[in-house]
């Protein structure tokens, strides 16, 4: 059995933005029912500001596919199309508090539907779905897609590729070819996962937290009309205050969790963030 977070369960049982927009400005269709997962994303985009004013989804898939699709619509609503294109499959998984590794392909499907919808809006072809040599016939996965997902997510094993794309998870005949693709990618470039500093003094930790908030967190919040103020740091406890549009926002809990996740990723897993 998969271990689902409470948020995945909530977004599966009470999905937000389900359905199809009438006269959408963009449509993204990915996956196929034959392969077990399919997703249609429809967007309404303000033609002057290029901001996504509405996002809805229809999906055929498991609990993770429904939760990931719903999370995607929540993440992109209110963003410009340029901002939305920065939403990665990892952002979708993080928004849900994580997905079982075997279900990461659901977050990838969400990201691909977003790319397909924006390509459709711009009158461009859906590159990942249409280009490249077919590697996995069971799941209709191209070499182009395997390379893209491996590089974006630092994947180095065939099993990881299966978790993120399903390729290799059927008859298994393509697994050798996937392994060769991975060897080719990573013999040229070793994947670099973001590294955390090993041992910090209190002063170093305080300075690093301030730097991460300024460099990694504040710009994103300010681009949505919000802001963050660092109030205090007491050991691993970080007290912040949300400002601007973030004040009283219904998603403020998600924002605080996002701040905590980023600080845990880049400073220390012990960090706990509280908001005033
Ligand atoms: S061809 Fe890839 S699993 Fe069958």
Tab-separated table of C-alpha atoms and ligand atoms in Angstrom:
chain	number	residue	atom	x	y	z
A	1	UNK	CA	0.000	0.000	0.000
A	2	UNK	CA	1.165	3.560	-0.762
A	3	UNK	CA	1.658	6.009	2.100
A	4	UNK	CA	-0.281	9.160	1.197
A	5	UNK	CA	-0.006	12.488	3.008
A	6	UNK	CA	-3.153	14.034	4.489
A	7	UNK	CA	-3.012	16.663	1.772
A	8	UNK	CA	-2.942	14.072	-1.023
A	9	UNK	CA	-5.954	12.384	0.602
A	10	UNK	CA	-7.756	15.734	0.913
A	11	UNK	CA	-7.067	16.726	-2.717
A	12	UNK	CA	-8.179	13.270	-3.870
A	13	UNK	CA	-11.379	13.187	-1.805
A	14	UNK	CA	-12.202	16.897	-2.321
A	15	UNK	CA	-10.485	17.872	-5.585
A	16	UNK	CA	-10.468	21.560	-6.426
A	17	UNK	CA	-11.069	22.954	-9.940
A	18	UNK	CA	-12.442	19.750	-11.410
A	19	UNK	CA	-14.115	19.924	-14.834
A	20	UNK	CA	-13.548	21.742	-18.093
A	21	UNK	CA	-13.604	25.485	-18.801
A	22	UNK	CA	-16.068	26.565	-21.447
A	23	UNK	CA	-14.273	28.235	-24.361
A	24	UNK	CA	-10.807	27.825	-22.818
A	25	UNK	CA	-7.838	29.865	-24.042
A	26	UNK	CA	-5.538	26.853	-23.673
A	27	UNK	CA	-5.965	23.084	-23.614
A	28	UNK	CA	-3.307	20.589	-22.581
A	29	UNK	CA	-3.950	16.892	-23.212
A	30	UNK	CA	-1.363	14.373	-22.014
A	31	UNK	CA	-1.175	10.652	-21.348
A	32	UNK	CA	-3.584	8.097	-22.687
A	33	UNK	CA	-6.294	5.993	-21.142
A	34	UNK	CA	-4.668	2.925	-22.755
A	35	UNK	CA	-1.516	3.604	-20.687
A	36	UNK	CA	-3.520	4.053	-17.491
A	37	UNK	CA	-3.306	7.835	-16.937
A	38	UNK	CA	-4.663	10.760	-18.909
A	39	UNK	CA	-5.107	14.415	-18.037
A	40	UNK	CA	-6.830	17.348	-19.738
A	41	UNK	CA	-5.989	20.805	-18.394
A	42	UNK	CA	-7.983	23.818	-19.552
A	43	UNK	CA	-6.934	27.395	-18.813
A	44	UNK	CA	-8.502	30.821	-19.061
A	45	UNK	CA	-5.793	33.422	-19.672
A	46	UNK	CA	-6.223	37.188	-19.496
A	47	UNK	CA	-5.122	38.395	-22.922
A	48	UNK	CA	-3.652	41.680	-21.623
A	49	UNK	CA	-1.804	40.518	-18.507
A	50	UNK	CA	-1.190	36.912	-19.659
A	51	UNK	CA	-2.325	35.869	-16.175
A	52	UNK	CA	-4.110	32.531	-15.667
A	53	UNK	CA	-7.508	33.502	-14.299
A	54	UNK	CA	-8.960	29.980	-14.155
A	55	UNK	CA	-7.641	26.412	-14.404
A	56	UNK	CA	-9.618	23.199	-14.466
A	57	UNK	CA	-8.778	19.554	-14.973
A	58	UNK	CA	-10.278	16.231	-15.967
A	59	UNK	CA	-8.219	13.156	-15.278
A	60	UNK	CA	-8.352	9.436	-15.651
A	61	UNK	CA	-6.036	7.900	-13.101
A	62	UNK	CA	-5.343	6.994	-9.501
A	63	UNK	CA	-5.679	9.036	-6.296
A	64	UNK	CA	-2.235	10.601	-6.865
A	65	UNK	CA	-3.150	11.622	-10.422
A	66	UNK	CA	-6.306	13.363	-9.207
A	67	UNK	CA	-4.517	15.054	-6.287
A	68	UNK	CA	-1.581	16.124	-8.499
A	69	UNK	CA	-3.867	17.535	-11.201
A	70	UNK	CA	-5.895	19.432	-8.632
A	71	UNK	CA	-2.708	20.730	-6.949
A	72	UNK	CA	-1.443	21.912	-10.335
A	73	UNK	CA	-4.567	24.004	-10.922
A	74	UNK	CA	-4.190	25.601	-7.478
A	75	UNK	CA	-0.515	26.339	-8.119
A	76	UNK	CA	-0.987	28.029	-11.502
A	77	UNK	CA	-4.139	30.063	-10.879
A	78	UNK	CA	-3.225	33.746	-10.575
A	79	UNK	CA	0.212	33.291	-12.125
A	80	UNK	CA	1.319	34.711	-15.465
A	81	UNK	CA	2.133	32.047	-18.038
A	82	UNK	CA	5.859	32.764	-17.576
A	83	UNK	CA	5.520	32.280	-13.800
A	84	UNK	CA	3.411	29.140	-14.302
A	85	UNK	CA	6.085	27.607	-16.539
A	86	UNK	CA	8.421	27.684	-13.520
A	87	UNK	CA	6.134	25.248	-11.637
A	88	UNK	CA	7.999	21.934	-11.738
A	89	UNK	CA	6.727	18.422	-11.111
A	90	UNK	CA	8.644	18.569	-7.809
A	91	UNK	CA	6.689	21.744	-6.873
A	92	UNK	CA	3.450	19.793	-7.441
A	93	UNK	CA	4.673	16.935	-5.227
A	94	UNK	CA	5.947	19.390	-2.578
A	95	UNK	CA	2.606	21.241	-2.561
A	96	UNK	CA	0.983	17.927	-1.598
A	97	UNK	CA	3.531	17.279	1.150
A	98	UNK	CA	5.189	14.645	-1.057
A	99	UNK	CA	4.075	11.683	-3.170
A	100	UNK	CA	5.104	8.019	-2.881
A	101	UNK	CA	8.160	7.689	-5.165
A	102	UNK	CA	6.317	5.153	-7.321
A	103	UNK	CA	3.675	7.825	-7.976
A	104	UNK	CA	5.961	10.666	-9.046
A	105	UNK	CA	4.829	10.090	-12.643
A	106	UNK	CA	1.528	11.728	-11.620
A	107	UNK	CA	3.321	14.995	-10.809
A	108	UNK	CA	5.241	14.687	-14.102
A	109	UNK	CA	1.939	14.297	-15.956
A	110	UNK	CA	0.702	17.526	-14.329
A	111	UNK	CA	3.801	19.451	-15.387
A	112	UNK	CA	3.487	18.077	-18.936
A	113	UNK	CA	-0.185	19.071	-19.155
A	114	UNK	CA	0.829	22.601	-18.164
A	115	UNK	CA	3.556	22.695	-20.843
A	116	UNK	CA	1.111	21.301	-23.406
A	117	UNK	CA	-1.561	23.875	-22.514
A	118	UNK	CA	0.858	26.798	-22.768
A	119	UNK	CA	2.263	25.458	-26.053
A	120	UNK	CA	-1.336	25.219	-27.277
A	121	UNK	CA	-1.986	28.830	-26.163
A	122	UNK	CA	1.103	29.961	-28.071
A	123	UNK	CA	0.202	27.934	-31.154
A	124	UNK	CA	3.286	25.735	-30.731
A	125	UNK	CA	3.526	21.915	-30.994
A	126	UNK	CA	3.679	19.852	-27.807
A	127	UNK	CA	7.371	18.953	-28.118
A	128	UNK	CA	7.724	16.303	-25.395
A	129	UNK	CA	4.698	14.326	-26.550
A	130	UNK	CA	5.459	14.528	-30.259
A	131	UNK	CA	9.231	14.358	-30.703
A	132	UNK	CA	11.917	11.758	-30.214
A	133	UNK	CA	12.540	8.087	-30.746
A	134	UNK	CA	10.053	5.768	-29.036
A	135	UNK	CA	11.856	3.829	-26.285
A	136	UNK	CA	9.090	2.285	-24.187
A	137	UNK	CA	6.318	0.875	-26.332
A	138	UNK	CA	4.274	-0.269	-23.343
A	139	UNK	CA	3.818	3.321	-22.113
A	140	UNK	CA	4.579	5.264	-25.295
A	141	UNK	CA	7.598	7.084	-23.814
A	142	UNK	CA	10.189	8.718	-26.051
A	143	UNK	CA	13.940	9.113	-25.518
A	144	UNK	CA	13.422	12.894	-25.456
A	145	UNK	CA	11.073	12.582	-22.511
A	146	UNK	CA	13.340	10.195	-20.596
A	147	UNK	CA	16.291	12.576	-21.025
A	148	UNK	CA	14.256	15.618	-19.983
A	149	UNK	CA	12.776	14.007	-16.858
A	150	UNK	CA	16.116	12.430	-15.846
A	151	UNK	CA	17.958	15.750	-16.052
A	152	UNK	CA	15.220	17.834	-14.393
A	153	UNK	CA	14.875	15.399	-11.473
A	154	UNK	CA	18.493	14.144	-11.165
A	155	UNK	CA	17.437	10.547	-11.910
A	156	UNK	CA	20.247	8.029	-12.302
A	157	UNK	CA	18.591	4.568	-12.219
A	158	UNK	CA	16.094	2.760	-14.442
A	159	UNK	CA	13.793	2.224	-11.457
A	160	UNK	CA	13.686	5.974	-10.861
A	161	UNK	CA	12.800	6.522	-14.514
A	162	UNK	CA	9.970	4.001	-14.062
A	163	UNK	CA	8.731	5.878	-10.970
A	164	UNK	CA	8.700	9.202	-12.822
A	165	UNK	CA	7.524	8.137	-16.309
A	166	UNK	CA	6.327	4.492	-16.044
A	167	UNK	CA	8.829	3.605	-18.831
A	168	UNK	CA	10.291	0.183	-18.087
A	169	UNK	CA	7.430	-0.764	-15.779
A	170	UNK	CA	5.655	-3.088	-18.241
A	171	UNK	CA	7.270	-5.903	-20.208
A	172	UNK	CA	10.714	-4.579	-19.264
A	173	UNK	CA	12.158	-4.881	-22.781
A	174	UNK	CA	13.172	-1.221	-22.860
A	175	UNK	CA	15.092	-1.249	-19.578
A	176	UNK	CA	18.489	-1.839	-21.212
A	177	UNK	CA	17.926	1.041	-23.577
A	178	UNK	CA	16.886	3.305	-20.696
A	179	UNK	CA	20.053	2.326	-18.853
A	180	UNK	CA	22.134	3.248	-21.917
A	181	UNK	CA	20.409	6.643	-22.104
A	182	UNK	CA	21.161	7.271	-18.429
A	183	UNK	CA	24.804	6.253	-18.894
A	184	UNK	CA	25.021	8.638	-21.809
A	185	UNK	CA	23.475	11.535	-19.855
A	186	UNK	CA	25.474	11.141	-16.664
A	187	UNK	CA	28.808	10.212	-18.223
A	188	UNK	CA	28.692	13.719	-19.639
A	189	UNK	CA	27.393	15.393	-16.525
A	190	UNK	CA	27.205	14.178	-12.908
A	191	UNK	CA	23.859	15.109	-11.334
A	192	UNK	CA	24.278	17.754	-8.716
A	193	UNK	CA	21.653	17.707	-6.025
A	194	UNK	CA	21.548	20.871	-3.911
A	195	UNK	CA	23.899	20.377	-1.003
A	196	UNK	CA	23.287	21.411	2.565
A	197	UNK	CA	26.204	22.748	4.566
A	198	UNK	CA	27.383	20.078	7.046
A	199	UNK	CA	27.818	21.740	10.441
A	200	UNK	CA	26.934	25.356	11.091
A	201	UNK	CA	27.635	27.629	14.035
A	202	UNK	CA	24.635	29.613	15.302
A	203	UNK	CA	25.896	32.737	13.577
A	204	UNK	CA	26.405	30.891	10.274
A	205	UNK	CA	22.921	29.377	10.547
A	206	UNK	CA	21.286	32.771	11.175
A	207	UNK	CA	23.169	34.317	8.234
A	208	UNK	CA	22.235	31.424	5.933
A	209	UNK	CA	18.536	31.580	6.897
A	210	UNK	CA	18.517	35.324	6.177
A	211	UNK	CA	20.219	34.748	2.837
A	212	UNK	CA	17.827	31.934	1.784
A	213	UNK	CA	14.780	34.038	2.678
A	214	UNK	CA	16.122	37.016	0.691
A	215	UNK	CA	17.380	35.049	-2.299
A	216	UNK	CA	15.047	32.038	-2.620
A	217	UNK	CA	11.772	32.899	-0.902
A	218	UNK	CA	11.031	36.634	-0.893
A	219	UNK	CA	11.202	37.201	-4.708
A	220	UNK	CA	8.554	34.514	-5.325
A	221	UNK	CA	6.169	35.956	-2.726
A	222	UNK	CA	6.724	39.531	-3.925
A	223	UNK	CA	5.942	38.525	-7.503
A	224	UNK	CA	2.473	37.513	-6.244
A	225	UNK	CA	2.003	40.737	-4.261
A	226	UNK	CA	3.000	39.207	-0.921
A	227	UNK	CA	6.064	39.472	1.269
A	228	UNK	CA	7.784	37.881	4.242
A	229	UNK	CA	9.505	39.370	7.285
A	230	UNK	CA	11.968	37.447	9.412
A	231	UNK	CA	11.056	38.208	13.039
A	232	UNK	CA	13.391	35.999	15.073
A	233	UNK	CA	15.564	32.901	15.045
A	234	UNK	CA	15.849	30.839	18.218
A	235	UNK	CA	17.955	27.734	17.620
A	236	UNK	CA	16.064	25.810	14.963
A	237	UNK	CA	12.876	27.809	15.449
A	238	UNK	CA	12.342	30.485	12.811
A	239	UNK	CA	9.601	33.063	13.418
A	240	UNK	CA	8.291	34.858	10.360
A	241	UNK	CA	5.424	37.197	9.499
A	242	UNK	CA	3.642	37.140	6.145
A	243	UNK	CA	2.946	40.548	4.668
A	244	UNK	CA	1.076	42.103	1.733
A	245	UNK	CA	-1.257	39.749	-0.173
A	246	UNK	CA	-0.009	36.837	1.964
A	247	UNK	CA	-1.658	38.343	5.072
A	248	UNK	CA	-4.812	36.399	5.806
A	249	UNK	CA	-4.519	34.489	2.507
A	250	UNK	CA	-6.316	31.116	2.594
A	251	UNK	CA	-3.111	29.530	1.264
A	252	UNK	CA	-0.922	31.046	4.013
A	253	UNK	CA	-0.539	27.611	5.651
A	254	UNK	CA	0.864	26.282	2.370
A	255	UNK	CA	3.213	29.277	2.127
A	256	UNK	CA	4.537	28.694	5.653
A	257	UNK	CA	5.069	24.995	4.903
A	258	UNK	CA	6.848	25.985	1.683
A	259	UNK	CA	9.173	28.340	3.614
A	260	UNK	CA	9.904	25.565	6.111
A	261	UNK	CA	10.571	23.010	3.349
A	262	UNK	CA	12.986	25.367	1.584
A	263	UNK	CA	14.874	26.110	4.827
A	264	UNK	CA	14.977	22.385	5.657
A	265	UNK	CA	16.315	21.659	2.190
A	266	UNK	CA	19.018	24.314	2.209
A	267	UNK	CA	19.861	24.907	5.886
A	268	UNK	CA	18.849	22.112	8.272
A	269	UNK	CA	16.215	19.385	8.480
A	270	UNK	CA	15.585	20.474	12.081
A	271	UNK	CA	14.168	23.868	11.141
A	272	UNK	CA	10.621	24.601	12.323
A	273	UNK	CA	8.873	27.705	10.955
A	274	UNK	CA	6.190	29.533	12.927
A	275	UNK	CA	4.266	32.552	11.746
A	276	UNK	CA	3.123	35.462	13.890
B	1	LIG	S1	8.642	-1.534	-23.743
B	1	LIG	FE1	9.033	-0.453	-21.893
B	1	LIG	S2	8.129	-1.691	-20.378
B	1	LIG	FE2	7.604	-2.679	-22.236
